[in-house]
Each structure stands twice: as C-alpha cells, then as structure tokens.
mmCIF file of C-alpha atoms and ligand atoms in Angstrom:
data_model
loop_
_atom_site.group_PDB
_atom_site.id
_atom_site.type_symbol
_atom_site.label_atom_id
_atom_site.label_comp_id
_atom_site.label_asym_id
_atom_site.label_seq_id
_atom_site.Cartn_x
_atom_site.Cartn_y
_atom_site.Cartn_z
ATOM 1 C CA UNK M 1 -1.164 -6.706 21.139
ATOM 2 C CA UNK M 2 -4.092 -4.070 20.335
ATOM 3 C CA UNK M 3 -7.656 -5.469 20.369
ATOM 4 C CA UNK M 4 -10.543 -4.184 17.649
ATOM 5 C CA UNK M 5 -13.798 -5.830 17.650
ATOM 6 C CA UNK M 6 -15.592 -5.407 14.185
ATOM 7 C CA UNK M 7 -19.032 -5.273 13.887
ATOM 8 C CA UNK M 8 -20.341 -5.843 10.226
ATOM 9 C CA UNK M 9 -21.816 -8.292 8.154
ATOM 10 C CA UNK M 10 -20.190 -11.176 6.012
ATOM 11 C CA UNK M 11 -20.766 -11.167 2.518
ATOM 12 C CA UNK M 12 -19.658 -14.425 1.337
ATOM 13 C CA UNK M 13 -18.513 -12.977 -2.658
ATOM 14 C CA UNK M 14 -17.815 -9.761 -3.040
ATOM 15 C CA UNK M 15 -14.874 -8.752 -1.216
ATOM 16 C CA UNK M 16 -16.287 -5.935 1.590
ATOM 17 C CA UNK M 17 -17.045 -5.231 4.708
ATOM 18 C CA UNK M 18 -16.063 -8.560 7.437
ATOM 19 C CA UNK M 19 -13.813 -10.200 4.620
ATOM 20 C CA UNK M 20 -11.670 -7.301 4.483
ATOM 21 C CA UNK M 21 -11.991 -6.170 7.604
ATOM 22 C CA UNK M 22 -10.398 -9.521 9.015
ATOM 23 C CA UNK M 23 -7.863 -9.986 7.244
ATOM 24 C CA UNK M 24 -6.366 -5.765 7.108
ATOM 25 C CA UNK M 25 -6.902 -5.667 10.486
ATOM 26 C CA UNK M 26 -4.892 -9.085 11.590
ATOM 27 C CA UNK M 27 -1.762 -8.030 8.811
ATOM 28 C CA UNK M 28 -1.419 -4.993 10.655
ATOM 29 C CA UNK M 29 -0.659 -6.946 13.645
ATOM 30 C CA UNK M 30 -3.549 -5.959 15.340
ATOM 31 C CA UNK M 31 -6.092 -8.492 16.641
ATOM 32 C CA UNK M 32 -9.353 -8.852 15.137
ATOM 33 C CA UNK M 33 -12.357 -10.344 17.008
ATOM 34 C CA UNK M 34 -15.315 -10.130 14.566
ATOM 35 C CA UNK M 35 -19.322 -10.177 15.312
ATOM 36 C CA UNK M 36 -20.866 -11.402 12.102
ATOM 37 C CA UNK M 37 -24.064 -8.768 11.676
ATOM 38 C CA UNK M 38 -25.464 -10.952 8.656
ATOM 39 C CA UNK M 39 -24.602 -13.482 6.272
ATOM 40 C CA UNK M 40 -25.259 -12.591 2.962
ATOM 41 C CA UNK M 41 -24.260 -14.449 -0.291
ATOM 42 C CA UNK M 42 -23.083 -11.905 -1.618
ATOM 43 C CA UNK M 43 -22.566 -8.249 -1.407
ATOM 44 C CA UNK M 44 -25.854 -6.174 -2.038
ATOM 45 C CA UNK M 45 -24.568 -4.908 -5.658
ATOM 46 C CA UNK M 46 -25.264 -8.399 -7.368
ATOM 47 C CA UNK M 47 -28.855 -9.318 -8.025
ATOM 48 C CA UNK M 48 -30.733 -11.702 -5.869
ATOM 49 C CA UNK M 49 -28.537 -11.885 -2.983
ATOM 50 C CA UNK M 50 -29.244 -13.752 -0.044
ATOM 51 C CA UNK M 51 -28.899 -12.332 3.970
ATOM 52 C CA UNK M 52 -29.937 -14.191 6.865
ATOM 53 C CA UNK M 53 -30.105 -11.445 9.592
ATOM 54 C CA UNK M 54 -27.674 -12.366 12.776
ATOM 55 C CA UNK M 55 -28.915 -9.947 15.223
ATOM 56 C CA UNK M 56 -30.447 -12.428 17.491
ATOM 57 C CA UNK M 57 -26.978 -13.830 18.157
ATOM 58 C CA UNK M 58 -25.830 -10.430 19.573
ATOM 59 C CA UNK M 59 -26.937 -10.636 22.398
ATOM 60 C CA UNK M 60 -26.069 -13.951 23.489
ATOM 61 C CA UNK M 61 -22.270 -13.992 21.907
ATOM 62 C CA UNK M 62 -22.125 -10.141 23.758
ATOM 63 C CA UNK M 63 -23.306 -11.482 27.024
ATOM 64 C CA UNK M 64 -20.834 -14.307 26.772
ATOM 65 C CA UNK M 65 -17.657 -11.528 26.239
ATOM 66 C CA UNK M 66 -19.205 -9.977 29.463
ATOM 67 C CA UNK M 67 -19.014 -12.683 31.121
ATOM 68 C CA UNK M 68 -15.545 -13.446 30.154
ATOM 69 C CA UNK M 69 -14.292 -10.378 30.994
ATOM 70 C CA UNK M 70 -13.295 -9.266 27.607
ATOM 71 C CA UNK M 71 -11.967 -5.652 27.050
ATOM 72 C CA UNK M 72 -11.443 -4.140 23.155
ATOM 73 C CA UNK M 73 -9.165 -1.084 22.524
ATOM 74 C CA UNK M 74 -11.284 -0.092 19.928
ATOM 75 C CA UNK M 75 -14.965 -1.142 18.143
ATOM 76 C CA UNK M 76 -15.498 -0.379 14.945
ATOM 77 C CA UNK M 77 -18.890 -0.931 13.137
ATOM 78 C CA UNK M 78 -18.873 -0.547 9.574
ATOM 79 C CA UNK M 79 -22.454 -1.761 7.082
ATOM 80 C CA UNK M 80 -25.201 -2.820 9.328
ATOM 81 C CA UNK M 81 -28.441 -4.328 8.391
ATOM 82 C CA UNK M 82 -31.329 -3.165 10.250
ATOM 83 C CA UNK M 83 -32.010 -0.133 12.913
ATOM 84 C CA UNK M 84 -32.348 -2.697 15.563
ATOM 85 C CA UNK M 85 -29.056 -3.311 14.956
ATOM 86 C CA UNK M 86 -28.086 0.086 15.221
ATOM 87 C CA UNK M 87 -29.882 0.136 18.641
ATOM 88 C CA UNK M 88 -27.848 -2.933 19.467
ATOM 89 C CA UNK M 89 -24.570 -1.379 18.980
ATOM 90 C CA UNK M 90 -25.778 1.586 21.106
ATOM 91 C CA UNK M 91 -26.047 -0.836 23.648
ATOM 92 C CA UNK M 92 -22.885 -2.591 22.921
ATOM 93 C CA UNK M 93 -20.966 0.772 22.609
ATOM 94 C CA UNK M 94 -22.348 1.114 26.253
ATOM 95 C CA UNK M 95 -21.451 -2.306 27.657
ATOM 96 C CA UNK M 96 -17.820 -2.667 26.166
ATOM 97 C CA UNK M 97 -16.843 1.715 25.573
ATOM 98 C CA UNK M 98 -15.210 3.603 28.231
ATOM 99 C CA UNK M 99 -12.131 5.436 28.349
ATOM 100 C CA UNK M 100 -10.008 3.012 26.995
ATOM 101 C CA UNK M 101 -11.947 1.892 23.865
ATOM 102 C CA UNK M 102 -11.772 3.880 20.730
ATOM 103 C CA UNK M 103 -15.251 3.935 19.159
ATOM 104 C CA UNK M 104 -15.268 4.234 15.372
ATOM 105 C CA UNK M 105 -17.878 4.420 12.951
ATOM 106 C CA UNK M 106 -18.261 3.645 9.536
ATOM 107 C CA UNK M 107 -21.903 4.503 8.645
ATOM 108 C CA UNK M 108 -21.326 2.379 5.474
ATOM 109 C CA UNK M 109 -25.004 2.827 3.418
ATOM 110 C CA UNK M 110 -24.660 4.571 0.125
ATOM 111 C CA UNK M 111 -22.505 6.531 -2.220
ATOM 112 C CA UNK M 112 -22.672 8.751 -5.585
ATOM 113 C CA UNK M 113 -25.741 10.429 -3.615
ATOM 114 C CA UNK M 114 -27.823 6.670 -3.604
ATOM 115 C CA UNK M 115 -28.469 4.575 -0.518
ATOM 116 C CA UNK M 116 -27.427 1.073 -0.838
ATOM 117 C CA UNK M 117 -30.443 -1.200 -1.717
ATOM 118 C CA UNK M 118 -31.145 -2.273 1.196
ATOM 119 C CA UNK M 119 -31.514 1.297 2.701
ATOM 120 C CA UNK M 120 -34.172 4.303 3.517
ATOM 121 C CA UNK M 121 -34.031 7.987 5.100
ATOM 122 C CA UNK M 122 -35.087 6.558 8.870
ATOM 123 C CA UNK M 123 -32.026 3.844 8.533
ATOM 124 C CA UNK M 124 -30.042 7.170 7.757
ATOM 125 C CA UNK M 125 -31.480 8.467 10.708
ATOM 126 C CA UNK M 126 -30.462 6.019 13.055
ATOM 127 C CA UNK M 127 -27.252 6.060 11.663
ATOM 128 C CA UNK M 128 -26.911 9.447 12.678
ATOM 129 C CA UNK M 129 -27.594 8.465 16.329
ATOM 130 C CA UNK M 130 -24.677 6.010 16.202
ATOM 131 C CA UNK M 131 -22.023 8.335 15.182
ATOM 132 C CA UNK M 132 -23.435 10.504 18.501
ATOM 133 C CA UNK M 133 -21.777 7.536 19.944
ATOM 134 C CA UNK M 134 -18.958 7.589 18.525
ATOM 135 C CA UNK M 135 -15.221 8.965 19.157
ATOM 136 C CA UNK M 136 -14.266 8.888 15.465
ATOM 137 C CA UNK M 137 -16.801 8.852 12.410
ATOM 138 C CA UNK M 138 -16.022 8.353 8.719
ATOM 139 C CA UNK M 139 -19.052 8.447 6.171
ATOM 140 C CA UNK M 140 -18.316 9.452 2.694
ATOM 141 C CA UNK M 141 -20.015 12.795 1.278
ATOM 142 C CA UNK M 142 -23.364 10.826 0.235
ATOM 143 C CA UNK M 143 -23.685 9.064 3.621
ATOM 144 C CA UNK M 144 -23.156 12.908 5.263
ATOM 145 C CA UNK M 145 -25.357 14.167 2.737
ATOM 146 C CA UNK M 146 -28.030 11.901 4.622
ATOM 147 C CA UNK M 147 -27.229 12.425 8.185
ATOM 148 C CA UNK M 148 -26.777 15.954 8.248
ATOM 149 C CA UNK M 149 -29.979 16.455 5.984
ATOM 150 C CA UNK M 150 -27.570 18.376 3.478
ATOM 151 C CA UNK M 151 -28.187 18.814 -0.116
ATOM 152 C CA UNK M 152 -26.199 16.039 -2.185
ATOM 153 C CA UNK M 153 -23.602 18.002 -4.533
ATOM 154 C CA UNK M 154 -21.805 16.286 -6.755
ATOM 155 C CA UNK M 155 -19.590 19.788 -7.728
ATOM 156 C CA UNK M 156 -18.273 21.902 -4.230
ATOM 157 C CA UNK M 157 -16.306 23.625 -2.709
ATOM 158 C CA UNK M 158 -14.737 24.286 0.449
ATOM 159 C CA UNK M 159 -16.823 25.509 2.126
ATOM 160 C CA UNK M 160 -19.279 22.746 1.316
ATOM 161 C CA UNK M 161 -17.579 20.499 3.027
ATOM 162 C CA UNK M 162 -16.197 22.776 6.224
ATOM 163 C CA UNK M 163 -19.975 23.488 6.468
ATOM 164 C CA UNK M 164 -20.750 19.106 5.940
ATOM 165 C CA UNK M 165 -17.769 18.491 8.617
ATOM 166 C CA UNK M 166 -19.424 21.005 10.869
ATOM 167 C CA UNK M 167 -22.765 19.734 10.771
ATOM 168 C CA UNK M 168 -21.495 16.179 11.624
ATOM 169 C CA UNK M 169 -19.397 17.609 14.403
ATOM 170 C CA UNK M 170 -22.764 18.500 15.984
ATOM 171 C CA UNK M 171 -24.320 15.127 15.977
ATOM 172 C CA UNK M 172 -21.346 14.573 18.732
ATOM 173 C CA UNK M 173 -18.352 12.496 17.214
ATOM 174 C CA UNK M 174 -14.542 13.953 18.590
ATOM 175 C CA UNK M 175 -13.093 13.726 15.118
ATOM 176 C CA UNK M 176 -15.669 13.561 12.223
ATOM 177 C CA UNK M 177 -13.320 12.704 8.854
ATOM 178 C CA UNK M 178 -15.240 12.968 5.425
ATOM 179 C CA UNK M 179 -14.219 10.598 2.221
ATOM 180 C CA UNK M 180 -14.225 11.335 -0.817
ATOM 181 C CA UNK M 181 -13.311 14.634 -0.906
ATOM 182 C CA UNK M 182 -12.342 16.459 -4.121
ATOM 183 C CA UNK M 183 -11.415 19.750 -4.387
ATOM 184 C CA UNK M 184 -9.008 20.364 -7.238
ATOM 185 C CA UNK M 185 -9.026 19.058 -10.171
ATOM 186 C CA UNK M 186 -8.078 15.671 -10.845
ATOM 187 C CA UNK M 187 -7.568 14.919 -7.126
ATOM 188 C CA UNK M 188 -9.483 13.258 -4.238
ATOM 189 C CA UNK M 189 -8.918 12.598 -0.891
ATOM 190 C CA UNK M 190 -10.378 12.989 2.740
ATOM 191 C CA UNK M 191 -11.257 15.962 5.360
ATOM 192 C CA UNK M 192 -11.246 15.704 9.195
ATOM 193 C CA UNK M 193 -12.204 17.881 11.830
ATOM 194 C CA UNK M 194 -10.901 17.588 15.633
ATOM 195 C CA UNK M 195 -14.151 19.398 18.296
ATOM 196 C CA UNK M 196 -10.654 19.481 20.517
ATOM 197 C CA UNK M 197 -7.926 21.492 18.688
ATOM 198 C CA UNK M 198 -10.425 23.205 16.180
ATOM 199 C CA UNK M 199 -8.218 22.080 13.610
ATOM 200 C CA UNK M 200 -8.622 20.924 9.717
ATOM 201 C CA UNK M 201 -6.757 18.067 7.884
ATOM 202 C CA UNK M 202 -7.151 17.800 4.136
ATOM 203 C CA UNK M 203 -5.037 15.248 2.063
ATOM 204 C CA UNK M 204 -5.616 14.113 -1.518
ATOM 205 C CA UNK M 205 -4.034 12.064 -3.954
ATOM 206 C CA UNK M 206 -4.827 11.316 -7.742
ATOM 207 C CA UNK M 207 -8.199 10.547 -8.303
ATOM 208 C CA UNK M 208 -8.562 7.366 -9.910
ATOM 209 C CA UNK M 209 -11.505 6.624 -12.355
ATOM 210 C CA UNK M 210 -13.130 3.302 -11.515
ATOM 211 C CA UNK M 211 -15.617 2.983 -8.156
ATOM 212 C CA UNK M 212 -15.174 -0.863 -6.721
ATOM 213 C CA UNK M 213 -17.208 -2.095 -3.445
ATOM 214 C CA UNK M 214 -15.619 -2.264 -0.193
ATOM 215 C CA UNK M 215 -12.684 0.293 -1.020
ATOM 216 C CA UNK M 216 -14.316 1.874 1.825
ATOM 217 C CA UNK M 217 -13.948 -0.932 3.981
ATOM 218 C CA UNK M 218 -10.736 -1.089 3.244
ATOM 219 C CA UNK M 219 -10.063 2.235 3.459
ATOM 220 C CA UNK M 220 -11.805 2.342 7.224
ATOM 221 C CA UNK M 221 -9.884 -1.365 8.060
ATOM 222 C CA UNK M 222 -6.654 0.812 7.756
ATOM 223 C CA UNK M 223 -7.173 3.703 9.510
ATOM 224 C CA UNK M 224 -7.929 1.916 12.318
ATOM 225 C CA UNK M 225 -5.898 -0.653 12.479
ATOM 226 C CA UNK M 226 -2.798 2.015 12.269
ATOM 227 C CA UNK M 227 -4.617 4.302 14.720
ATOM 228 C CA UNK M 228 -4.076 0.938 16.815
ATOM 229 C CA UNK M 229 -0.279 0.660 15.924
ATOM 230 C CA UNK M 230 0.058 3.817 17.617
ATOM 231 C CA UNK M 231 -0.450 6.035 14.587
ATOM 232 C CA UNK M 232 -2.158 10.053 14.334
ATOM 233 C CA UNK M 233 -5.147 10.226 13.023
ATOM 234 C CA UNK M 234 -4.031 12.169 10.312
ATOM 235 C CA UNK M 235 -1.148 9.780 9.549
ATOM 236 C CA UNK M 236 -3.810 6.803 9.738
ATOM 237 C CA UNK M 237 -6.137 8.818 6.705
ATOM 238 C CA UNK M 238 -2.654 9.717 4.610
ATOM 239 C CA UNK M 239 -1.571 5.714 4.746
ATOM 240 C CA UNK M 240 -5.011 4.564 3.770
ATOM 241 C CA UNK M 241 -6.078 7.211 1.475
ATOM 242 C CA UNK M 242 -2.577 6.460 -0.492
ATOM 243 C CA UNK M 243 -2.722 2.811 -0.104
ATOM 244 C CA UNK M 244 -6.129 2.561 -1.220
ATOM 245 C CA UNK M 245 -5.599 4.601 -4.590
ATOM 246 C CA UNK M 246 -2.673 2.245 -5.251
ATOM 247 C CA UNK M 247 -5.347 -0.576 -4.369
ATOM 248 C CA UNK M 248 -7.485 0.144 -7.011
ATOM 249 C CA UNK M 249 -4.845 0.865 -9.842
ATOM 250 C CA UNK M 250 -3.746 -2.665 -9.324
ATOM 251 C CA UNK M 251 -7.164 -3.810 -9.552
ATOM 252 C CA UNK M 252 -7.803 -2.270 -13.140
ATOM 253 C CA UNK M 253 -4.502 -3.499 -14.383
ATOM 254 C CA UNK M 254 -6.031 -7.146 -13.797
ATOM 255 C CA UNK M 255 -7.495 -8.655 -16.591
ATOM 256 C CA UNK M 256 -9.238 -10.950 -14.861
ATOM 257 C CA UNK M 257 -12.007 -7.639 -14.621
ATOM 258 C CA UNK M 258 -12.535 -8.666 -11.058
ATOM 259 C CA UNK M 259 -15.474 -5.396 -10.683
ATOM 260 C CA UNK M 260 -16.949 -7.302 -7.365
ATOM 261 C CA UNK M 261 -14.576 -5.853 -5.253
ATOM 262 C CA UNK M 262 -10.828 -4.828 -5.457
ATOM 263 C CA UNK M 263 -7.442 -7.320 -5.319
ATOM 264 C CA UNK M 264 -6.893 -5.729 -1.813
ATOM 265 C CA UNK M 265 -4.836 -9.142 -1.767
ATOM 266 C CA UNK M 266 -2.241 -7.705 -4.187
ATOM 267 C CA UNK M 267 -1.205 -4.651 -1.882
ATOM 268 C CA UNK M 268 -1.044 -6.443 1.580
ATOM 269 C CA UNK M 269 2.693 -6.618 1.852
ATOM 270 C CA UNK M 270 3.120 -2.364 1.156
ATOM 271 C CA UNK M 271 0.243 -2.401 3.218
ATOM 272 C CA UNK M 272 2.297 -4.224 6.284
ATOM 273 C CA UNK M 273 5.554 -1.577 5.308
ATOM 274 C CA UNK M 274 3.768 1.503 4.739
ATOM 275 C CA UNK M 275 4.831 4.643 6.940
HETATM 276 O O1 PXL D 301 -18.904 -1.756 2.506
HETATM 277 C C1 PXL D 301 -20.032 -1.753 1.731
HETATM 278 C C2 PXL D 301 -21.205 -2.880 1.907
HETATM 279 C C3 PXL D 301 -21.266 -3.974 3.034
HETATM 280 N N1 PXL D 301 -21.629 -4.969 2.903
HETATM 281 C C4 PXL D 301 -22.420 -5.126 2.057
HETATM 282 C C5 PXL D 301 -22.720 -4.342 0.820
HETATM 283 C C6 PXL D 301 -22.013 -3.407 1.008
HETATM 284 C C7 PXL D 301 -22.365 -2.710 -0.202
HETATM 285 O O2 PXL D 301 -22.636 -2.575 -1.156
HETATM 286 O O3 PXL D 301 -23.517 -5.025 0.160
HETATM 287 C C8 PXL D 301 -23.647 -6.466 2.328
#
C-alpha cells in the first residue's frame, strides 16, 4: 500500500484540510499519515476562531519518524500557518524526500483575488519558495498571482493562463497545475504544464455557481491519492475535477445548507469507483 504524509492544519469544525485529506486518501486505498500543523476551532472563514500552533511538535514528531526509518511515497502539504512552518516543510522535504517520494504542494492561502485572513505578501513569497522544492504544485489563480507577481484577473484568455503557468514553472516544480481555470463560457477546470515534455493539459467541466471552503482540499487529496494509485497525472486531474464539481452539485441540493464545507461524505462511494 502506498503511503502519503499529509501536513496541514486540523480545523475541528468546517470541513477542510486534514478533515478532508485523511478520509479521502484512506477511501482511495492509500495510507494517510498526518502531521497537524495547528488545531483551529473552525476554519478561518468563521468569525472568532481559535488556533493552537503546533510548530514546536513538528521537530520531535519527525525526529521520532527518522529514528523509526519511516519512508513516504508522497508528501502532500496544504494550508500551513506561518512562514516558520514553511521553513520546517523545506527541512521535512530534505529529510524524507528523494527519488521515490513525490512532493506535492498545494500552497493554500487565498481565493478570489485575496489572501485568507491569516496571511500577507511575505507569506505568499515564502510559499513560492516551497513550490520550488516540489514535484507537483496546484495553486489556484489567486495563489499563483501572489506567488508570481502577476496581476490577478477575473477575466482572462489562454495567453494569460499560459504565461502564469510559465512563471510557475520557473519556480521549479516538474508539473505546475493551475486550478479554477475558466476558458469557455459556463465552464471551469484546470490547466497543467509538464516541464519534461513541454505539454499542456486542459480539462474543463460545467461551471457551478457556488463556492465552498475545502473544495481545493478535496481536489488535491483526490489528485495525489489517484496518482499514488498509479493514475497518470492528467487522469488524476480529470477525476478530481469531475468529482469535486459533482460534490458541489450534491451539496447545493442539501436543504441543511452546510455553507461551511462540501458534503464530500455523500459522494465518497462514487469517488471510490471513479475511473
Ligand atoms: O482549505 C482551506 C483552508 C484550510 N485550513 C484553514 C482555512 C482554510 C480556508 O479558509 O481557514 C484553517
């Protein structure tokens, strides 16, 4: 069984980060080892959230793993709390990385042209440094704009997306994937660029007029889980994009209006059999 180490916060209420990555990766038949970076009462889109930073636990936990000789097939980082934690991730990549370990960085820090409340420009620059250490990166257009210094646009064409991918590629990852790419009326999806082949891959599906927190985490967890199952990265993107869109549609139909997250639990059986 493949083993993924995922490093992100735990938001106790508000489905995102580890509360999505752990069940989704496990459901895909891949072992999920977790390293929680902080415990929050809720994700940061609620008001008045509490946060206990766990940076001081990262050293002792990883030292123990080193003594145990643990190896990971992939390391997947998501929402991190501080610049210091990004530095700690660089150390973690050098301690546990290598030819047999895929480094997957989702620089989760913003959306719709804005950084999340906990972050600033210095944090975005630091995330660009982390992306430089990765094999695969999956920023959305907002995060890519902050990391590359490009202007954030609501409306754009293919040339803008390719320029952004080219600047992401310059950061250093082998495959750069931009999420939330909408190049046709009524559609949205992803576009990736692979340095080794110089190939682009665009996949779009129906645009659903709704935004929920944690959809990026659902998408990333599926991509890395499917890659670990042996899927080509392009197929992994297609499955993740389709499944995320489907889950948003299902969530929209829920009369309880769970506005703090998507009902990924309801669509799990379909994810398991997705091809
Ligand atoms: O996935 C995004 C995310 C993860 N973790 C925390 C967040 C958010 C988005 O708002 O606040 C704590």
